[in-house]
Tab-separated table of C-alpha atoms (C1' of nucleotides) in Angstrom:
chain	number	residue	atom	x	y	z
A	1207	MET	CA	7.016	28.775	-73.335
A	1208	GLY	CA	8.240	31.780	-72.290
A	1209	ALA	CA	5.512	31.451	-69.432
A	1210	ASN	CA	7.546	28.688	-67.683
A	1211	HIS	CA	10.340	31.017	-66.844
A	1212	CYS	CA	8.120	33.506	-64.435
A	1213	GLU	CA	6.903	29.420	-62.946
A	1214	LYS	CA	6.103	30.785	-59.476
A	1215	LEU	CA	7.886	28.931	-56.908
A	1216	ALA	CA	4.205	27.424	-55.326
A	1217	LYS	CA	0.785	26.852	-56.879
A	1218	SER	CA	-0.244	28.154	-53.201
A	1219	VAL	CA	1.114	29.840	-50.665
A	1220	MET	CA	-0.439	30.562	-47.189
A	1221	LYS	CA	-0.884	31.215	-43.134
A	1222	ILE	CA	-1.988	29.366	-40.361
A	1223	GLN	CA	-0.938	32.053	-37.410
A	1224	ASN	CA	-2.196	31.447	-33.805
A	1225	VAL	CA	-0.653	28.256	-33.825
A	1226	THR	CA	0.139	27.407	-30.255
A	1227	ASP	CA	1.392	24.436	-28.067
A	1228	PHE	CA	2.653	22.951	-31.432
A	1229	SER	CA	5.816	21.992	-32.329
A	1230	LEU	CA	6.187	20.428	-36.556
A	1231	LYS	CA	9.804	19.593	-35.745
A	1232	TYR	CA	8.772	17.148	-32.984
A	1233	THR	CA	5.399	16.222	-34.970
A	1234	LEU	CA	7.121	15.156	-38.353
A	1235	GLU	CA	10.272	13.627	-36.795
A	1236	SER	CA	8.847	10.830	-34.344
A	1237	GLY	CA	8.518	8.412	-36.622
A	1238	GLN	CA	4.730	8.513	-37.506
A	1239	SER	CA	5.322	9.498	-40.566
A	1240	PHE	CA	8.204	8.431	-42.816
A	1241	ARG	CA	7.529	11.092	-45.857
A	1242	TRP	CA	8.782	14.215	-44.198
A	1243	HIS	CA	12.588	15.817	-44.304
A	1244	LYS	CA	13.996	18.730	-43.343
A	1245	ILE	CA	15.989	21.109	-46.081
A	1246	GLY	CA	17.150	24.144	-43.753
A	1247	ASP	CA	14.228	25.185	-41.801
A	1248	ALA	CA	11.385	24.188	-43.665
A	1249	TYR	CA	9.942	21.256	-43.882
A	1250	TYR	CA	9.280	18.930	-47.037
A	1251	GLY	CA	6.828	15.919	-47.866
A	1252	VAL	CA	4.206	14.691	-49.963
A	1253	VAL	CA	0.956	13.992	-48.539
A	1254	GLU	CA	-2.003	13.142	-50.455
A	1255	GLY	CA	-0.490	13.716	-53.992
A	1256	ARG	CA	1.218	17.364	-53.565
A	1257	ILE	CA	4.164	18.579	-51.663
A	1258	LEU	CA	4.068	20.581	-48.834
A	1259	LYS	CA	6.745	23.153	-47.563
A	1260	ILE	CA	5.732	23.947	-44.487
A	1261	SER	CA	8.344	26.282	-41.774
A	1262	GLN	CA	6.666	27.357	-38.382
A	1263	GLN	CA	8.110	30.659	-36.927
A	1264	GLY	CA	6.765	31.246	-33.339
A	1265	THR	CA	2.949	30.694	-33.710
A	1266	THR	CA	2.659	30.956	-37.192
A	1267	LEU	CA	2.708	28.264	-39.761
A	1268	HIS	CA	3.929	29.051	-43.693
A	1269	VAL	CA	2.629	26.334	-46.001
A	1270	GLU	CA	3.384	25.923	-49.703
A	1271	SER	CA	1.812	23.559	-51.510
A	1272	SER	CA	2.601	22.436	-54.959
A	1273	THR	CA	-0.957	22.135	-56.280
A	1274	ASN	CA	-2.844	24.647	-56.567
A	1275	GLU	CA	-5.390	25.027	-53.450
A	1276	ASP	CA	-9.193	26.516	-52.175
A	1277	GLU	CA	-8.091	27.357	-49.111
A	1278	THR	CA	-11.944	27.130	-48.072
A	1279	THR	CA	-11.205	22.986	-48.483
A	1280	PHE	CA	-7.384	22.925	-47.740
A	1281	LEU	CA	-6.751	24.698	-44.342
A	1282	PRO	CA	-9.192	22.651	-42.456
A	1283	TYR	CA	-8.094	20.222	-44.153
A	1284	LEU	CA	-4.298	20.987	-42.892
A	1285	ARG	CA	-5.354	21.519	-39.362
A	1286	HIS	CA	-7.177	18.248	-39.335
A	1287	TYR	CA	-4.158	16.831	-40.453
A	1288	LEU	CA	-1.234	18.134	-38.109
A	1289	ASP	CA	-4.892	17.550	-35.288
A	1290	LEU	CA	-4.317	21.407	-34.927
A	1291	GLU	CA	-8.421	21.034	-34.128
A	1292	ARG	CA	-7.871	19.015	-30.950
A	1293	ASP	CA	-7.199	20.344	-27.241
A	1294	VAL	CA	-3.953	18.641	-27.035
A	1295	PRO	CA	-2.556	20.279	-23.697
A	1296	LYS	CA	-6.047	19.264	-22.033
A	1297	LEU	CA	-5.603	15.913	-23.419
A	1298	LEU	CA	-1.911	15.976	-21.760
A	1299	ALA	CA	-2.196	17.481	-18.328
A	1300	GLU	CA	-5.240	13.668	-18.057
A	1301	VAL	CA	-2.257	11.459	-18.898
A	1302	ASP	CA	0.881	13.611	-16.665
A	1303	ASN	CA	0.714	11.481	-13.796
A	1304	ASP	CA	4.214	10.866	-12.548
A	1305	ALA	CA	7.770	11.948	-13.447
A	1306	TYR	CA	9.137	10.284	-16.365
A	1307	ILE	CA	5.869	11.169	-18.806
A	1308	HIS	CA	6.058	14.510	-17.547
A	1309	ARG	CA	9.627	14.814	-18.104
A	1310	THR	CA	8.397	13.604	-22.266
A	1311	ILE	CA	5.393	15.858	-22.035
A	1312	GLN	CA	7.810	18.682	-21.182
A	1313	THR	CA	11.103	18.075	-23.402
A	1314	LEU	CA	8.423	17.494	-26.576
A	1315	TRP	CA	5.692	20.084	-25.373
A	1316	GLY	CA	4.026	20.407	-29.088
A	1317	MET	CA	4.340	17.753	-30.472
A	1318	HIS	CA	1.009	16.177	-32.037
A	1319	ILE	CA	-0.290	12.895	-33.549
A	1320	LEU	CA	-1.078	13.481	-37.482
A	1321	ASN	CA	-4.252	12.766	-39.481
A	1322	GLN	CA	-2.740	10.307	-41.666
A	1323	GLU	CA	-4.306	9.221	-45.410
A	1324	ILE	CA	-5.361	5.516	-44.386
A	1325	TRP	CA	-4.440	3.343	-47.254
A	1326	GLU	CA	-0.901	5.306	-46.954
A	1327	THR	CA	-0.683	4.593	-43.383
A	1328	ILE	CA	-1.477	0.941	-44.068
A	1329	ALA	CA	1.437	0.047	-46.285
A	1330	SER	CA	3.845	2.675	-44.882
A	1331	PHE	CA	3.028	0.090	-41.425
A	1332	ILE	CA	2.671	-3.358	-42.807
A	1333	LEU	CA	6.966	-2.234	-44.428
A	1334	SER	CA	7.553	-1.138	-40.951
A	1335	GLN	CA	7.195	-5.148	-38.993
A	1336	ASN	CA	11.048	-6.188	-38.050
A	1337	ASN	CA	12.588	-2.595	-39.715
A	1338	ASN	CA	14.288	0.703	-38.679
A	1339	VAL	CA	12.622	4.117	-39.388
A	1340	SER	CA	15.694	4.972	-41.642
A	1341	ARG	CA	15.008	1.740	-43.898
A	1342	ILE	CA	11.439	2.261	-43.899
A	1343	ARG	CA	11.785	5.524	-44.777
A	1344	GLY	CA	13.951	4.243	-47.868
A	1345	ILE	CA	11.728	1.397	-48.815
A	1346	ILE	CA	9.016	3.966	-48.906
A	1347	ARG	CA	10.849	6.291	-51.645
A	1348	ARG	CA	11.967	4.118	-53.598
A	1349	LEU	CA	8.597	2.640	-54.013
A	1350	SER	CA	7.306	5.727	-54.802
A	1351	GLU	CA	9.607	6.552	-57.064
A	1352	ARG	CA	8.995	3.630	-58.985
A	1353	TYR	CA	5.223	3.769	-58.799
A	1354	GLY	CA	4.285	7.091	-57.889
A	1355	GLU	CA	4.246	10.124	-59.533
A	1356	LYS	CA	6.730	12.983	-60.175
A	1357	LEU	CA	5.121	16.080	-58.360
A	1358	ARG	CA	7.335	19.434	-58.151
A	1359	ILE	CA	7.566	22.773	-55.383
A	1360	ALA	CA	10.437	25.274	-57.413
A	1361	THR	CA	13.591	23.185	-57.873
A	1362	TYR	CA	12.550	19.924	-55.407
A	1363	GLU	CA	10.953	16.822	-56.640
A	1364	ASP	CA	9.269	13.803	-54.901
A	1365	TYR	CA	6.591	11.446	-55.897
A	1366	SER	CA	3.321	10.548	-54.568
A	1367	PHE	CA	2.840	7.987	-52.336
A	1368	PRO	CA	1.813	4.604	-54.967
A	1369	SER	CA	-1.928	4.009	-55.594
A	1370	PRO	CA	-3.574	0.963	-54.162
A	1371	GLN	CA	-3.733	-0.503	-58.089
A	1372	ALA	CA	0.149	-0.038	-58.618
A	1373	LEU	CA	1.348	-2.006	-56.249
A	1374	ALA	CA	-0.941	-4.466	-57.148
A	1375	THR	CA	0.035	-4.873	-60.470
A	1376	ALA	CA	3.767	-4.761	-59.639
A	1377	THR	CA	5.336	-7.791	-59.560
A	1378	GLU	CA	6.351	-9.379	-56.303
A	1379	GLU	CA	10.096	-9.279	-57.994
A	1380	GLU	CA	9.552	-5.329	-58.290
A	1381	LEU	CA	8.568	-4.690	-55.213
A	1382	LEU	CA	11.846	-7.282	-53.498
A	1383	ALA	CA	14.000	-4.707	-55.595
A	1384	CYS	CA	12.618	-1.723	-53.444
A	1385	GLY	CA	13.991	-3.173	-50.300
A	1386	THR	CA	10.593	-4.484	-48.952
A	1387	GLY	CA	11.860	-8.124	-47.877
A	1388	TYR	CA	9.117	-10.892	-47.306
A	1389	ARG	CA	6.898	-7.872	-46.202
A	1390	ALA	CA	6.171	-7.973	-50.266
A	1391	SER	CA	3.451	-10.155	-50.553
A	1392	TYR	CA	1.910	-8.576	-47.505
A	1393	LEU	CA	1.908	-5.588	-49.412
A	1394	GLN	CA	0.488	-6.860	-52.487
A	1395	ALA	CA	-2.650	-8.942	-50.857
A	1396	ALA	CA	-3.444	-5.559	-49.338
A	1397	ALA	CA	-3.243	-3.458	-51.581
A	1398	GLN	CA	-5.251	-6.078	-53.555
A	1399	ALA	CA	-7.721	-5.917	-50.820
A	1400	VAL	CA	-8.187	-2.568	-51.051
A	1401	ILE	CA	-9.057	-3.445	-55.091
A	1402	ASN	CA	-11.162	-6.199	-55.097
A	1403	GLY	CA	-13.711	-4.826	-52.267
A	1404	GLU	CA	-12.247	-7.114	-48.965
A	1405	LEU	CA	-11.126	-3.980	-47.343
A	1406	THR	CA	-12.827	-0.757	-47.658
A	1407	LEU	CA	-11.122	2.508	-46.801
A	1408	THR	CA	-14.246	4.633	-46.674
A	1409	SER	CA	-15.819	2.650	-44.589
A	1410	LEU	CA	-12.929	1.256	-42.595
A	1411	LYS	CA	-13.111	5.424	-40.982
A	1412	GLN	CA	-16.635	5.182	-39.977
A	1413	LEU	CA	-16.037	2.014	-37.598
A	1414	PRO	CA	-15.273	2.345	-34.001
A	1415	TYR	CA	-11.271	1.642	-32.513
A	1416	PRO	CA	-11.870	-1.884	-31.709
A	1417	GLU	CA	-13.405	-2.875	-34.803
A	1418	ALA	CA	-11.400	-0.936	-36.942
A	1419	LYS	CA	-8.539	-2.560	-35.401
A	1420	GLN	CA	-10.492	-6.375	-35.603
A	1421	GLU	CA	-11.251	-5.649	-39.513
A	1422	LEU	CA	-7.624	-4.951	-39.662
A	1423	THR	CA	-6.151	-7.018	-38.424
A	1424	ARG	CA	-8.100	-9.955	-40.439
A	1425	ARG	CA	-5.966	-9.052	-43.548
A	1426	GLN	CA	-2.527	-10.795	-44.031
A	1427	GLY	CA	0.930	-9.186	-42.369
A	1428	ILE	CA	-1.097	-6.843	-40.491
A	1429	GLY	CA	-0.796	-7.952	-36.222
A	1430	GLU	CA	-2.431	-6.109	-33.445
A	1431	LYS	CA	0.633	-3.037	-33.375
A	1432	VAL	CA	0.399	-2.345	-36.972
A	1433	ALA	CA	-3.005	-2.069	-36.246
A	1434	ASP	CA	-3.101	-0.014	-33.796
A	1435	CYS	CA	-0.542	2.452	-35.505
A	1436	ILE	CA	-3.187	2.500	-38.597
A	1437	CYS	CA	-5.628	3.550	-35.842
A	1438	LEU	CA	-3.708	5.999	-34.293
A	1439	PHE	CA	-1.435	7.723	-36.770
A	1440	SER	CA	-4.758	7.553	-39.566
A	1441	LEU	CA	-7.796	6.456	-37.755
A	1442	GLY	CA	-7.657	9.383	-35.133
A	1443	HIS	CA	-8.250	7.091	-32.252
A	1444	LEU	CA	-6.096	8.025	-29.409
A	1445	ALA	CA	-6.863	4.262	-27.107
A	1446	ALA	CA	-4.939	2.832	-29.530
A	1447	LEU	CA	-1.808	1.977	-27.884
A	1448	PRO	CA	1.291	0.188	-30.749
A	1449	ILE	CA	3.100	-1.920	-28.497
A	1450	ASP	CA	7.054	-2.557	-30.371
A	1451	VAL	CA	10.139	-3.130	-29.135
A	1452	TRP	CA	10.573	0.073	-27.787
A	1453	ILE	CA	7.141	0.368	-25.555
A	1454	LYS	CA	7.306	-2.592	-24.312
A	1455	ARG	CA	10.578	-2.092	-23.125
A	1456	ILE	CA	9.995	1.204	-21.591
A	1457	PHE	CA	6.802	-0.052	-19.851
A	1458	GLU	CA	8.306	-2.866	-18.432
A	1459	THR	CA	11.319	-0.432	-17.220
A	1460	LEU	CA	9.660	2.119	-15.716
A	1461	TYR	CA	6.125	1.396	-14.798
A	1462	LEU	CA	5.758	-2.264	-14.461
A	1463	ARG	CA	9.850	-3.084	-13.457
A	1464	ARG	CA	9.520	-6.422	-14.172
A	1465	ARG	CA	9.407	-8.843	-17.345
A	1466	ALA	CA	4.938	-8.354	-19.386
A	1467	THR	CA	3.597	-9.812	-22.092
A	1468	HIS	CA	1.824	-7.305	-24.414
A	1469	ARG	CA	-1.746	-8.261	-22.830
A	1470	GLU	CA	-0.382	-6.817	-19.284
A	1471	ILE	CA	1.060	-3.690	-20.851
A	1472	ARG	CA	-2.140	-2.947	-22.910
A	1473	GLU	CA	-4.191	-2.840	-19.710
A	1474	PHE	CA	-1.698	-1.271	-17.271
A	1475	ALA	CA	-1.208	1.289	-19.899
A	1476	HIS	CA	-5.311	1.694	-20.960
A	1477	ASN	CA	-5.790	2.168	-17.435
A	1478	TYR	CA	-3.506	3.774	-15.777
A	1479	PHE	CA	-3.177	6.693	-18.778
A	1480	GLY	CA	-6.988	6.128	-20.093
A	1481	GLU	CA	-8.277	7.811	-23.007
A	1482	GLY	CA	-5.494	9.124	-24.311
A	1483	VAL	CA	-2.842	6.657	-23.715
A	1484	GLY	CA	-1.977	6.790	-27.534
A	1485	TYR	CA	-0.938	10.459	-27.287
A	1486	ALA	CA	0.930	9.063	-23.911
A	1487	GLN	CA	2.922	6.642	-25.728
A	1488	GLN	CA	3.680	9.245	-28.681
A	1489	TYR	CA	5.580	11.000	-26.263
A	1490	LEU	CA	7.758	8.326	-24.610
A	1491	PHE	CA	8.533	6.175	-27.714
A	1492	HIS	CA	10.121	9.936	-29.798
A	1493	TYR	CA	11.673	10.500	-25.952
A	1494	VAL	CA	13.741	7.589	-25.733
A	1495	HIS	CA	14.958	8.244	-29.268
A	1496	GLU	CA	15.509	11.348	-27.963
A	1497	CYS	CA	17.692	10.523	-25.065
A	1498	PRO	CA	19.118	7.030	-25.824
A	1499	ASN	CA	19.913	8.038	-21.885
A	1500	TRP	CA	17.103	7.208	-20.917
A	1501	ALA	CA	17.405	4.173	-18.779
A	1502	ASP	CA	20.153	5.136	-16.721
A	1503	ALA	CA	20.074	4.958	-13.368
A	1504	GLU	CA	21.796	8.199	-13.314
A	1505	HIS	CA	19.322	9.966	-15.880
A	1506	LEU	CA	16.299	9.030	-13.789
A	1507	SER	CA	16.619	9.735	-10.355
A	1508	LEU	CA	17.719	13.332	-12.241
A	1509	ILE	CA	13.805	12.664	-13.294
A	1510	GLU	CA	12.617	12.923	-10.260
A	1511	VAL	CA	14.654	14.998	-8.164
A	1512	GLU	CA	13.016	17.635	-10.775
A	1513	THR	CA	9.578	17.196	-10.010
B	66	DT	C1'	30.571	-11.436	-37.797
B	67	DT	C1'	26.760	-11.054	-34.909
B	68	DC	C1'	22.686	-8.059	-33.503
B	69	DC	C1'	18.601	-4.813	-34.433
B	70	DA	C1'	15.077	-2.772	-36.020
B	71	DG	C1'	7.455	1.295	-34.665
B	72	DG	C1'	6.318	-8.115	-36.633
B	73	DA	C1'	3.510	-11.318	-37.956
B	74	DG	C1'	2.423	-16.406	-38.902
B	75	DA	C1'	2.971	-21.088	-37.887
B	76	DG	C1'	3.572	-24.784	-35.006
B	77	DA	C1'	4.046	-26.678	-30.223
B	78	DG	C1'	3.087	-27.054	-25.748
C	1410	DC	C1'	-3.437	-18.997	-24.078
C	1411	DT	C1'	1.967	-18.351	-24.217
C	1412	DC	C1'	6.937	-19.610	-26.162
C	1413	DT	C1'	9.547	-19.884	-30.750
C	1414	DC	C1'	11.212	-20.054	-34.473
C	1415	DT	C1'	11.781	-17.855	-38.876
C	1416	DC	C1'	11.116	-14.341	-42.686
C	1417	DA	C1'	14.617	-10.393	-45.868
C	1418	DT	C1'	17.952	-6.316	-45.474
C	1419	DG	C1'	21.210	-3.215	-44.379
C	1420	DG	C1'	23.151	-0.088	-41.383
C	1421	DA	C1'	25.943	-0.311	-36.900
DNA sequence: TTCCAGGAGAGAG
DNA sequence: CTCTCTCATGGA
């Protein structure tokens, strides 16, 4: 009993130093993960069963975990999660082909694409279809509260992402009560497929991009766009190009300057940006959300003059 | 009240 | 192959 009075703020506290060309803010706020939120200058989120508190001061990341971590395995894990091992500036230089993409790279300098846990990514992006980010966050929060495990770091509480088992045994009525809408049956089908072995997460991670995408689109409720989100935000396939209404709009407005099918956009974007098209996509996507007047003639001409 | 959101599936042409 | 309609939800 007495020991609880002296309970430490976190089980593990550590630092990652010499982190250059990285923005924690843009990385965690760009709509690829739905589980982070900011309190003061720190970001709190749940990653694979523990709460992480991360803040950035210059080139140092201060990290606290709700569980006792072995630094020799956890720090490399975290570096991979944040995609710190990749030479992102080099990658961005390769896609920096024009004034528009240049502007997004400059504005959002340091934004990385995360390498998230596969099941959470599958479930989250099934829920993302025909939906908006704030509502997706709410659905995932309610599902986690109901079907996840309670976690705590200092006074901050959150819940782990529900396992496939937990979601498969839930009734569709309960899932609807969390706000999933018509996506409830897709979510349950995916959870069932993981449990009965129709969808093997470990082997999915070993497949090259085209095969992984094909395997994913086989499932009910996972089309081309959601499969590309999973491939990009979880499996590290940078050739994946999720085309949502915003990306379609951006390519039709800035690049193709006409109505275009998904196939035409995909073909153009891959030829134009190359293998790093997934990163280019993320910069374009987040930039137009940060800058609502992105399509105004005045804004566009300003960008062209600058470069 | 209508429109929109990190879409997908079913059906028609 | 492309086009269209519908699906559940809540904030703007």
